[in-house]
Short mmCIF file of C-alpha atoms and ligand atoms in Angstrom, two decimals:
data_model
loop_
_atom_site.label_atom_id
_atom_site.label_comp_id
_atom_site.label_asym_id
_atom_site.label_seq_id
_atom_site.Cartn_x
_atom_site.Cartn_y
_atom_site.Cartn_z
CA UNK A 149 0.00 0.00 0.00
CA UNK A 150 1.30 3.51 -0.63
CA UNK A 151 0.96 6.10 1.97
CA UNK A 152 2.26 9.90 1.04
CA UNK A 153 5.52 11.30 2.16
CA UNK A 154 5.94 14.78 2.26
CA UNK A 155 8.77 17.85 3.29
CA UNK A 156 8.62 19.58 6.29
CA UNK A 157 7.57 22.92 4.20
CA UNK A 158 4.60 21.13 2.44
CA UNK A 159 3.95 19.35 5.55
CA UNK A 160 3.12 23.02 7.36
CA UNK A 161 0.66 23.30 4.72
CA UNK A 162 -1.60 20.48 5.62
CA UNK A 163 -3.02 21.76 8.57
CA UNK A 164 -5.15 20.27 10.49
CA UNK A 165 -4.46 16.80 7.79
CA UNK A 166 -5.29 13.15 8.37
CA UNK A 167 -3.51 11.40 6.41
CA UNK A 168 -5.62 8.03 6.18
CA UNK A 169 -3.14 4.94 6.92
CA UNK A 170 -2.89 3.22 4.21
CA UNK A 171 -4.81 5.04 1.48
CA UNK A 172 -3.02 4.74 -1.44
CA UNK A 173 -2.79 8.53 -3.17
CA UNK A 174 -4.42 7.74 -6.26
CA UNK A 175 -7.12 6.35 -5.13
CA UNK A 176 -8.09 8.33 -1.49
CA UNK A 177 -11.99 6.70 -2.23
CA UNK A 178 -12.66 6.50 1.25
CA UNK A 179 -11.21 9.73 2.51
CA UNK A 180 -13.16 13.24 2.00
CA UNK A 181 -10.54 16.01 1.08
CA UNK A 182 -11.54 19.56 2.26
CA UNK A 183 -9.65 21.83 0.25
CA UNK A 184 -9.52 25.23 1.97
CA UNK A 185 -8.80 27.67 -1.00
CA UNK A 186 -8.64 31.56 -0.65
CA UNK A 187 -10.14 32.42 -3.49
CA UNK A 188 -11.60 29.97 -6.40
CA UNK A 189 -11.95 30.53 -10.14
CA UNK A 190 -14.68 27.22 -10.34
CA UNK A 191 -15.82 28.30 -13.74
CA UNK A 192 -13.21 30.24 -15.65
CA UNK A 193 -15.01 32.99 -16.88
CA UNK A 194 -17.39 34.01 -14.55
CA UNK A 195 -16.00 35.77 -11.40
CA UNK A 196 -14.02 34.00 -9.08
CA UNK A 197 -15.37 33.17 -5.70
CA UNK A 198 -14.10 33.87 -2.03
CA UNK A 199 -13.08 31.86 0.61
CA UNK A 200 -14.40 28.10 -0.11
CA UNK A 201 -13.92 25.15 0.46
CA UNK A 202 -13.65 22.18 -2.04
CA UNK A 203 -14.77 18.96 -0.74
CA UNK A 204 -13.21 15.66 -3.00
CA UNK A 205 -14.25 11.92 -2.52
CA UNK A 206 -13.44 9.04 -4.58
CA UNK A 207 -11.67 11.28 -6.90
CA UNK A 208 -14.56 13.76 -7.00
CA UNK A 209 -15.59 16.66 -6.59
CA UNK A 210 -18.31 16.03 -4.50
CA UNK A 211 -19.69 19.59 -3.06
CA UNK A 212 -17.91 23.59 -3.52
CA UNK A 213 -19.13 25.53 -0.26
CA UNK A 214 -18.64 29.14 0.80
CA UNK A 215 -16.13 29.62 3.89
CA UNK A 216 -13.96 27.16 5.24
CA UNK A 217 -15.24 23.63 6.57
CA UNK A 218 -14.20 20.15 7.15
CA UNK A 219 -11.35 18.61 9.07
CA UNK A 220 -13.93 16.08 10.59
CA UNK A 221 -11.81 12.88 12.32
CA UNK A 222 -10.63 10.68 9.15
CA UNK A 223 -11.03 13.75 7.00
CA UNK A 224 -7.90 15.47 5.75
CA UNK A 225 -7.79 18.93 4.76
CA UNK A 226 -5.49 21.02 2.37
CA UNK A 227 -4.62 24.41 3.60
CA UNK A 228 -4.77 26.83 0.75
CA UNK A 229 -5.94 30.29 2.51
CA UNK A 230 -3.61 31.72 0.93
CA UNK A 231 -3.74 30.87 -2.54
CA UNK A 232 -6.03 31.07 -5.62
CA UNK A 233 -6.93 27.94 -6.85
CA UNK A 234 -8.37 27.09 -10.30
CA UNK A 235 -9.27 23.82 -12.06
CA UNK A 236 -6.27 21.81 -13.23
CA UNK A 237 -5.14 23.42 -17.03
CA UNK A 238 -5.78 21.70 -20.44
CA UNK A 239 -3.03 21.67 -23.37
CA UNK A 240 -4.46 20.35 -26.38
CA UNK A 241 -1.28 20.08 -27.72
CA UNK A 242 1.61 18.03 -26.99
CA UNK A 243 3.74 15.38 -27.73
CA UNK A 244 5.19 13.57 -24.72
CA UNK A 245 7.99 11.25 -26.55
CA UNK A 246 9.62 14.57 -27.78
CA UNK A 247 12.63 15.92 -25.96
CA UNK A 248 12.27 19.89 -27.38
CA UNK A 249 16.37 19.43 -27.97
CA UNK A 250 16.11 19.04 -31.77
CA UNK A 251 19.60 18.69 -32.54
CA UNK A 252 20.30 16.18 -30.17
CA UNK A 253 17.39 14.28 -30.99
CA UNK A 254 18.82 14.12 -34.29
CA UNK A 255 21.86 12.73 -33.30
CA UNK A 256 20.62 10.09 -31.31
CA UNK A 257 18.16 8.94 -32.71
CA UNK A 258 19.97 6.21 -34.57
CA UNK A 259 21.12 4.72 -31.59
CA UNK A 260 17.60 5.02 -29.29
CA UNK A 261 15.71 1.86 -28.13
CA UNK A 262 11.70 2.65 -28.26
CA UNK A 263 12.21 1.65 -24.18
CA UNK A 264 14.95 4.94 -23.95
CA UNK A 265 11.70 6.98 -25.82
CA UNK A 266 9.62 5.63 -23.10
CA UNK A 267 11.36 6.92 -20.21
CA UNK A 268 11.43 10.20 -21.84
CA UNK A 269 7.92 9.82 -22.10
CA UNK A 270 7.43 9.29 -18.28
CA UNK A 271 9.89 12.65 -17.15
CA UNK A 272 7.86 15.01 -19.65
CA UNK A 273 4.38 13.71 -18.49
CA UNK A 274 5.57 14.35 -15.03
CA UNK A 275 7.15 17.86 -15.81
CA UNK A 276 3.71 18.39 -17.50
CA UNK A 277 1.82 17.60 -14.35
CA UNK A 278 4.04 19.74 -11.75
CA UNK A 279 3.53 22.95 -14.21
CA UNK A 280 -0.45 22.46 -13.47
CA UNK A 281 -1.69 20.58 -16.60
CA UNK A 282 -4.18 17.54 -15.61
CA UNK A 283 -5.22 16.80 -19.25
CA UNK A 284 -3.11 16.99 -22.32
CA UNK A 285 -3.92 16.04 -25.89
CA UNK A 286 -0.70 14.77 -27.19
CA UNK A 287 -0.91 14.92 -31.21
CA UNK A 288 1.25 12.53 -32.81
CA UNK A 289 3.50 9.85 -31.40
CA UNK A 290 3.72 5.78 -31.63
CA UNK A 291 0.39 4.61 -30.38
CA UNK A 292 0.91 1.70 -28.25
CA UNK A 293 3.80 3.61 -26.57
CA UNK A 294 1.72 6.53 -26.00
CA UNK A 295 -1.53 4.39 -24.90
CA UNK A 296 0.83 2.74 -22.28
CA UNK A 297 1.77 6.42 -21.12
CA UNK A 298 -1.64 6.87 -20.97
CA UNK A 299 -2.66 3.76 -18.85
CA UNK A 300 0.47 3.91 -16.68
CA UNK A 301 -0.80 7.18 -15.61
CA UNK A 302 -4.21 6.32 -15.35
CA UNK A 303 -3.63 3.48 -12.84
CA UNK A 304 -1.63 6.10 -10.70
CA UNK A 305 1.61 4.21 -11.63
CA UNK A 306 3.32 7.28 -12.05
CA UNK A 307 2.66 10.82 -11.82
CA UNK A 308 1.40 12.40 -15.30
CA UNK A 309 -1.72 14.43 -16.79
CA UNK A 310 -4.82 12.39 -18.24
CA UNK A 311 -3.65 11.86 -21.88
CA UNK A 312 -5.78 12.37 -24.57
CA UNK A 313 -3.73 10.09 -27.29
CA UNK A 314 -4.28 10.59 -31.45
CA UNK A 315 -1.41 8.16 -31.98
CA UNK A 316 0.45 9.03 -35.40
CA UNK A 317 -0.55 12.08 -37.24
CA UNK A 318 -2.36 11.63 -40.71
CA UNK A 319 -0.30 12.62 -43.85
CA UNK A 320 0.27 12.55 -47.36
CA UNK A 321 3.33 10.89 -48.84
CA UNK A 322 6.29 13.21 -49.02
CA UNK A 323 3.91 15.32 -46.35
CA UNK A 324 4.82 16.85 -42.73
CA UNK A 325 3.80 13.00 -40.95
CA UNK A 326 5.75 11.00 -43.46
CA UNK A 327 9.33 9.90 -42.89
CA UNK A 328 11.64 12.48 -44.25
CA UNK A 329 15.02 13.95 -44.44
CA UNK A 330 16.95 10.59 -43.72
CA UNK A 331 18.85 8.28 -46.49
CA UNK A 332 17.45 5.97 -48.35
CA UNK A 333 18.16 3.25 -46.16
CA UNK A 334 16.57 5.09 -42.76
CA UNK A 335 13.58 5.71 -44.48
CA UNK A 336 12.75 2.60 -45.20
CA UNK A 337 13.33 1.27 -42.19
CA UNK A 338 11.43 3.98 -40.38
CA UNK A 339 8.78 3.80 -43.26
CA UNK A 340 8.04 -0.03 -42.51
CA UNK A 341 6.83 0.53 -39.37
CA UNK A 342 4.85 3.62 -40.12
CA UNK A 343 0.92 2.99 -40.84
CA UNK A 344 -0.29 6.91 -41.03
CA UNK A 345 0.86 8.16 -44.23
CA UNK A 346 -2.18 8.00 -47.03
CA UNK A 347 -3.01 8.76 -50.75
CA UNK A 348 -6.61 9.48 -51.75
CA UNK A 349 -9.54 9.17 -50.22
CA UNK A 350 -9.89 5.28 -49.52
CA UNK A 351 -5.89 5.16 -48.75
CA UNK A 352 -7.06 7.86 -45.90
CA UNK A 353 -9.63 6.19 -44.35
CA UNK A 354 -7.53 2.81 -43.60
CA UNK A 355 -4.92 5.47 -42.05
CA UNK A 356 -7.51 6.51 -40.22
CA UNK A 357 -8.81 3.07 -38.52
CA UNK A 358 -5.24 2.22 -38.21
CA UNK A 359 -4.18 4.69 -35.76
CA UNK A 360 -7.90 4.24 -34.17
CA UNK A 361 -6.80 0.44 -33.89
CA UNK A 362 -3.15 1.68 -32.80
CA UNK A 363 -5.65 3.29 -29.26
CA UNK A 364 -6.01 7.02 -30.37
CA UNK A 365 -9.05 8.86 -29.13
CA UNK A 366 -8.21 12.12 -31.23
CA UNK A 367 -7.31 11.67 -34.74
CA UNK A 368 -4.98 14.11 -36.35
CA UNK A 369 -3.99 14.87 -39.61
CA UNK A 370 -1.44 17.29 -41.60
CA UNK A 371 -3.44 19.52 -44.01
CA UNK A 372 -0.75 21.63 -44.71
CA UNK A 373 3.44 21.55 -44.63
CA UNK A 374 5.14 21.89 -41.08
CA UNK A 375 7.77 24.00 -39.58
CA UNK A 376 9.64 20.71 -38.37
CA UNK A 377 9.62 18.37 -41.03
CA UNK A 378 12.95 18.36 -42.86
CA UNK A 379 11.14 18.37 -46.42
CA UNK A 380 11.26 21.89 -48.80
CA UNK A 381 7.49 20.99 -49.57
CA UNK A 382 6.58 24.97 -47.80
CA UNK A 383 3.80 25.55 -45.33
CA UNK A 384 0.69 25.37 -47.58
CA UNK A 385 -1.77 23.05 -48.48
CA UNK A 386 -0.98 19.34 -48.88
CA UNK A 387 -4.55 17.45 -49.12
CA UNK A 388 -6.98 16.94 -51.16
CA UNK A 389 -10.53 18.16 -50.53
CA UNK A 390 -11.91 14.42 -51.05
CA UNK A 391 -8.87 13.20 -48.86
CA UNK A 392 -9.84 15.21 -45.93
CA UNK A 393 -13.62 14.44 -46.05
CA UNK A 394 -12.53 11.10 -46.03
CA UNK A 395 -10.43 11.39 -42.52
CA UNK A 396 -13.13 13.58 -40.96
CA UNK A 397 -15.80 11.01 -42.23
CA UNK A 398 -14.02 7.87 -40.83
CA UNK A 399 -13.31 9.60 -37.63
CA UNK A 400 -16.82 10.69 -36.88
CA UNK A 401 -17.97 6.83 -37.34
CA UNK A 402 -15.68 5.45 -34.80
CA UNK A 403 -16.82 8.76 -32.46
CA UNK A 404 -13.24 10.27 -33.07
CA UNK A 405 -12.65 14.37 -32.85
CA UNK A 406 -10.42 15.67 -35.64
CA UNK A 407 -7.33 18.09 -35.04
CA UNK A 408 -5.49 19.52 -38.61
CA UNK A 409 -2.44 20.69 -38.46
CA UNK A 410 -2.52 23.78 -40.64
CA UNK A 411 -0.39 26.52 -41.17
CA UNK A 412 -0.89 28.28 -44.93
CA UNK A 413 -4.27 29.55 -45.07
CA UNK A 414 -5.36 27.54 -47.85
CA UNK A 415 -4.70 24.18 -45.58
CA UNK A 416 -6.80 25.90 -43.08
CA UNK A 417 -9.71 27.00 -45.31
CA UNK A 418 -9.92 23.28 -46.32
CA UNK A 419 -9.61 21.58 -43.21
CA UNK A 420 -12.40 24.14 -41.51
CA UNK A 421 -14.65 23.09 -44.97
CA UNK A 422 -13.80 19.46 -44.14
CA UNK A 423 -15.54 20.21 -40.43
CA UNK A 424 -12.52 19.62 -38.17
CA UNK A 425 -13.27 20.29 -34.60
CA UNK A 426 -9.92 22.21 -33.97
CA UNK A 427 -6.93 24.12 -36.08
CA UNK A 428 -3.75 23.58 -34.69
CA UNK A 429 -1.09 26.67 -35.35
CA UNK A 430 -2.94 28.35 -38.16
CA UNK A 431 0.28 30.81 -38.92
CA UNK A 432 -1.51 32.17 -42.04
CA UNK A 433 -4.58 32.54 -40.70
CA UNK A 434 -6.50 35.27 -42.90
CA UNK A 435 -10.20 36.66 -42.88
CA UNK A 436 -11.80 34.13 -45.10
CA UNK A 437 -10.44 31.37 -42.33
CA UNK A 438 -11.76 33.73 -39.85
CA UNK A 439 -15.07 34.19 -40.94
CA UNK A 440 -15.04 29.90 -41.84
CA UNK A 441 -13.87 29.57 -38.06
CA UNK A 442 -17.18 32.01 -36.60
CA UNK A 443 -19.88 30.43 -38.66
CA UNK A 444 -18.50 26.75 -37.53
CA UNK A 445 -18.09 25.27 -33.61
CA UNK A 446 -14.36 24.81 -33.98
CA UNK A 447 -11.28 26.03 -32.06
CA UNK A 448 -7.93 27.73 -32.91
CA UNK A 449 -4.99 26.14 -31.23
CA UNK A 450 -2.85 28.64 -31.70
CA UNK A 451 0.65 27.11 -30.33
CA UNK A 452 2.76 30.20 -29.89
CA UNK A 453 5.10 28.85 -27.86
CA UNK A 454 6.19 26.59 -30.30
CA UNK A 455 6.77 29.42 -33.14
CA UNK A 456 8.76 30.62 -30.71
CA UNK A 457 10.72 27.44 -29.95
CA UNK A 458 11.47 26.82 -33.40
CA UNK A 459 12.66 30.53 -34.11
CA UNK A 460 15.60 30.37 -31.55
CA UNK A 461 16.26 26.54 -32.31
CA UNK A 462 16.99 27.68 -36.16
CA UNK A 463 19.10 30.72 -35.11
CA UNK A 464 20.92 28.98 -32.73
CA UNK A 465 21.37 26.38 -35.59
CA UNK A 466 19.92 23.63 -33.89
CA UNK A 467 17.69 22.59 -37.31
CA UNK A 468 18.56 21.04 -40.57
CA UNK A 469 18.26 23.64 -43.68
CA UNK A 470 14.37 22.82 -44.94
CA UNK A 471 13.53 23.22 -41.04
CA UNK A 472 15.16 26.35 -40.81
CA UNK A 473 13.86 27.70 -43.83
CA UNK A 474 10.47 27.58 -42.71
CA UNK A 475 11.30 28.40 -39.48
CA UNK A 476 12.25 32.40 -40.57
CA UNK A 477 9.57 32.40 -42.83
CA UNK A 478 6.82 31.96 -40.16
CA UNK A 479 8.20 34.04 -37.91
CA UNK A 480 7.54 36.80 -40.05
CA UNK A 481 3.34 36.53 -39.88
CA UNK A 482 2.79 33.80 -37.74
CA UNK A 483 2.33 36.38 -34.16
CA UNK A 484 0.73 39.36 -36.74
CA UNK A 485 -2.07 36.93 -38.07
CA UNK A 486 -2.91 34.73 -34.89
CA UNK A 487 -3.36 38.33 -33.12
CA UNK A 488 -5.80 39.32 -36.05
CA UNK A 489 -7.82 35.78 -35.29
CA UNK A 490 -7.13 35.94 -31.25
CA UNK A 491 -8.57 39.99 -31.57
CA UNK A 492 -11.72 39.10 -34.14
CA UNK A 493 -12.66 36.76 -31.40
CA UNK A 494 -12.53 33.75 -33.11
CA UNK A 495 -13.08 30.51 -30.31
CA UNK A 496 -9.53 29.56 -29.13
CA UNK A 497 -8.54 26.56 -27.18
CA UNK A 498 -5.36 26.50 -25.41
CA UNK A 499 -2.28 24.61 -26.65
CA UNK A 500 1.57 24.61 -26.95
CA UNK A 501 3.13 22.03 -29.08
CA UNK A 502 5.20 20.81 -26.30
CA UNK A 503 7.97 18.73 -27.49
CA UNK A 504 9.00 21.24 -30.53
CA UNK A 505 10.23 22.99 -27.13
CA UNK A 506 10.73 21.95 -23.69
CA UNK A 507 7.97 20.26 -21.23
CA UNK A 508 7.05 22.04 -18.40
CA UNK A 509 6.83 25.48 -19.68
CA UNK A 510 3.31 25.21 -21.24
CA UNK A 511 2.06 28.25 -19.07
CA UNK A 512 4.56 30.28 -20.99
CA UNK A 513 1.84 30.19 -23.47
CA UNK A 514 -0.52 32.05 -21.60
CA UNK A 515 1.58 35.65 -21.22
CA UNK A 516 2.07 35.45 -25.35
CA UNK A 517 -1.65 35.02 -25.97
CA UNK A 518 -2.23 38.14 -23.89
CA UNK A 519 0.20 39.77 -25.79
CA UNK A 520 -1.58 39.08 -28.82
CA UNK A 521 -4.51 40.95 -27.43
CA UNK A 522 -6.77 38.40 -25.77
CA UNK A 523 -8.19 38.79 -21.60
CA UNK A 524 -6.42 36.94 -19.22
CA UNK A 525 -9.48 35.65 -17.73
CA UNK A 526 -10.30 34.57 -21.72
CA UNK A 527 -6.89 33.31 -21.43
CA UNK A 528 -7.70 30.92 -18.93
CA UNK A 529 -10.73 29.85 -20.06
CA UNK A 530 -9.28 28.73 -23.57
CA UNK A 531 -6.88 26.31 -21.02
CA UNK A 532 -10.04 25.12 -19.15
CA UNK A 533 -13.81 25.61 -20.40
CA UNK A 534 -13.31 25.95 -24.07
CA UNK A 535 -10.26 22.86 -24.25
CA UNK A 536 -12.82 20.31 -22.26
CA UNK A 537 -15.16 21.45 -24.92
CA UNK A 538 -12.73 21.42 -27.37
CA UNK A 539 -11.83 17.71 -26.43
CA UNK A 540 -15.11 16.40 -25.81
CA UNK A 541 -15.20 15.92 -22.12
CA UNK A 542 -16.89 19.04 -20.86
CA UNK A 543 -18.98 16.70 -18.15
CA UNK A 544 -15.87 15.73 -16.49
CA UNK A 545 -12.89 18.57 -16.64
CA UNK A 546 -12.95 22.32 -17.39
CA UNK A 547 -14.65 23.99 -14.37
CA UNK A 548 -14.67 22.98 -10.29
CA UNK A 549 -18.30 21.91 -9.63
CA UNK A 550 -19.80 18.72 -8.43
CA UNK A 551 -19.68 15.38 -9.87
CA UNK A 552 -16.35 16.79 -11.80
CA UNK A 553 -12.64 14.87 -11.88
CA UNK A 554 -11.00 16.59 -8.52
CA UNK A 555 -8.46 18.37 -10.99
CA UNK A 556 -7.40 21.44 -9.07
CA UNK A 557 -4.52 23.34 -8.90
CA UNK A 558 -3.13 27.01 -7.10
CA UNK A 559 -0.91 29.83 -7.33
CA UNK A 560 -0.08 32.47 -5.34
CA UNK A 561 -1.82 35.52 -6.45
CA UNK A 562 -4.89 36.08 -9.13
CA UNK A 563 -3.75 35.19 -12.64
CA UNK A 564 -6.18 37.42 -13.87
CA UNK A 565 -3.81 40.30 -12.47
CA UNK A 566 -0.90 38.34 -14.11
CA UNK A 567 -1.15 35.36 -16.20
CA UNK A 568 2.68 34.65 -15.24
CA UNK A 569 1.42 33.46 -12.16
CA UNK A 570 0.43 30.47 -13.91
CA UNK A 571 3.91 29.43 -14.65
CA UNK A 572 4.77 28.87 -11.01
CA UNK A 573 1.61 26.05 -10.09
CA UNK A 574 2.50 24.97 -6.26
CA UNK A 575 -0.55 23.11 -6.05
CA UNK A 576 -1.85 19.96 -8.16
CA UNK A 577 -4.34 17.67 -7.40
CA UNK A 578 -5.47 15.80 -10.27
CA UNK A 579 -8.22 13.02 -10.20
CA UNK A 580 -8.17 13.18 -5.73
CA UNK A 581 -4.76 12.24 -5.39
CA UNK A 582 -2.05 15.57 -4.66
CA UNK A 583 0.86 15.29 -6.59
CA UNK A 584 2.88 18.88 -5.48
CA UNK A 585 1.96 20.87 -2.12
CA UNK A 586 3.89 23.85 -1.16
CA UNK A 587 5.94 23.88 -4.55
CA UNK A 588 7.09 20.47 -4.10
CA UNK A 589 6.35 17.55 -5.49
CA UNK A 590 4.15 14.84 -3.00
CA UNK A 591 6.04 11.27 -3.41
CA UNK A 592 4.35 8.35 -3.20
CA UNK A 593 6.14 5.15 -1.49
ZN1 LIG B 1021 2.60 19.21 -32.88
#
């Protein structure tokens, strides 16, 4: 049985705690939580509440009450008086295999073990957690290794968000998801084992039911070129019409969302017409795909923080040439036309691209996106609300009210004064059990 362990500092935050003997901390089902917050943001945005209390059972939140309560014998209760808390934040866009070291990556690869990408796998989803994200979407990696993330994590095995998996991104041969950029012989070999690259309509739909067969819950696809692929191909268009009505089509039937990487406006234009539920980047996003984005339901992922990765990774000369290229290109428009799309008030869900750079960071994304004109408290609703909508699961994540997943995390301070508050998270709770009190992360024996 697991019991927690905790340092003296976090300790002094647990007033009044009873830690139940024996309970293991992903599954406290018999223990009520009282969490004691300051102020809480329960439904990001509407106007935060006062002093409340949280009460958690079974991984639930069971009841949200004015004041401070609880601390009844074989009750525990977390002391956060002094902190704002907020449900646990949504990125709908990582991809927890990546290291965000391109140039390194590249040189080892050749000499990696899938099992080496696995324990890479396990740090970032654990970096992802202690920065405050309880959900992530991750958009494109090997399915069964990122379905056994997923499970690992799920059976409290080890400390990581709930993952949302698509398994390998959808492409066109010679596209941003096919093999590229190695010798003959490397692609090949890399090829063989690949099951997501497609050519016309029929070709799409298997790649579709494959990577639903390879576990993913999200399928993505590549309707236009992409920043890291090391292929000269640009960043427009690369699908047919009748090749991404057959993705979206063969998603819908096994009950699968669809996320399109798009960057040239074109791609975007066409995936929107398709009836994708979200745009991921969207660096040439122009009126026409604004107007397409108000009179639909879906969201703009904008991933800033990856334009910005990718910028300093090519001037520091971490990328190969056809990266690189691209890389200076976008940088040009990319902030200029997301801020056009952010300010026309087109629906944006929050995401990063996590793995272009480093894990753990994700919040970064939020102080860019209010640079690009959009309310902090619209800011945090694009990482809560609109991303549980955005992925589907609006009855269990997104807002702190009854009969929700205990996700819950804190900060010192209201975000809403200062979204960089958000990028130092020193509490997370996620599904009932705490994983980081006091700044510091909550081991579990
Ligand atoms: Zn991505």
């Amino acid at each position: 049985m697991k019991r927690f362990t905790i340092g003296a500092g976090a300790a002094a935050l647990l007033a009044g705690a009873v830690w139940a003997q024996g309970t293991a901390p992903a599954a406290p089902a018999e223990t009520t939580t009282y969490v004691q917050a300051g102020a809480l943001l329960d439904r990001p945005g509407q106007r935060a509440r006062g002093a409340s209390t949280i009460v958690v059972r079974g991984g639930k939140i069971v009841e949200v009450r004015d004041g401070f309560s609880g601390g009844e014998s074989g009750s525990r209760v977390v002391d956060l008086r002094d902190r704002y808390v907020l449900p646990g934040l949504i990125d709908m866009h990582v991809h927890l295999f990546s290291t965000g070291r391109p140039l390194e990556q590249r040189l080892q690869e050749p000499f990696q073990e899938k099992e080496d990408d696995a324990y890479e796998g396990l740090r970032n989803a654990e970096k992802t957690l202690m920065a405050g994200f309880t959900t992530v979407r991750d958009l494109g990696s090997d399915g069964p290794a990122i379905t056994s993330l997923r499970d690992v994590i799920l059976a409290g095995e080890h400390p990581g968000p709930t993952v949302v998996p698509a398994a390998r991104m959808v492409s066109v041969s010679g596209g941003h998801g096919d093999v590229n950029g190695y010798n003959r012989t490397l692609t090949g070999a890399y090829a063989a084992e690949r099951d997501n690259v497609c050519d016309g309509p029929d070709d799409c739909r298997r790649a579709v039911r494959r990577q639903v067969s390879a576990g993913a819950e999200v399928i993505k696809f590549a309707a236009s070129g992409g920043v890291g692929s090391n292929v000269a191909g640009g960043l427009g268009r690369q699908m047919f019409d009748d090749e991404m009505k057959a993705i979206v089509d063969t998603a819908r039937l096994f009950g699968r969302k669809v996320a399109a990487h798009a960057h040239g406006a074109d791609g975007v234009k066409a995936a929107l017409r398709a009836g994708v539920d979200t745009i991921e980047h969207g660096s040439y996003v122009d009126e026409e795909a604004i107007r397409l984005f108000k009179q639909g339901d879906a969201y703009f992922v904008p991933t800033m923080l990856a334009f910005q990765s990718v910028v300093e990774q090519a001037k520091r000369g971490e990328r190969p040439p056809a990266s690189t290229a691209k890389a200076l290109e976008v940088e040009k428009v990319a902030f200029r036309n997301i801020g056009n799309a952010i300010r026309s008030g087109v629906r944006v869900a929050f995401g990063t691209d996590s793995g272009v750079g480093q894990h753990g960071i994700n919040a970064r994304e939020f102080k860019l996106m209010v640079d690009a004109g959009m309310a902090p408290t619209e800011a945090i609703k694009s990482a809560t609300v609109n991303a549980a909508d955005a992925i589907g699961r609006s009855a269990s994540i997104g807002t702190i009210e009854p009969g929700k997943d205990a996700d819950i995390i804190a900060v010192s301070g209201d975000p809403i004064a200062d979204v960089t508050r958000l990028q130092n998270v020193d509490f997370v709770m996620r599904r009932g059990a705490v994983h980081k009190l006091g700044g510091r992360k909550v081991l579990a024996e």
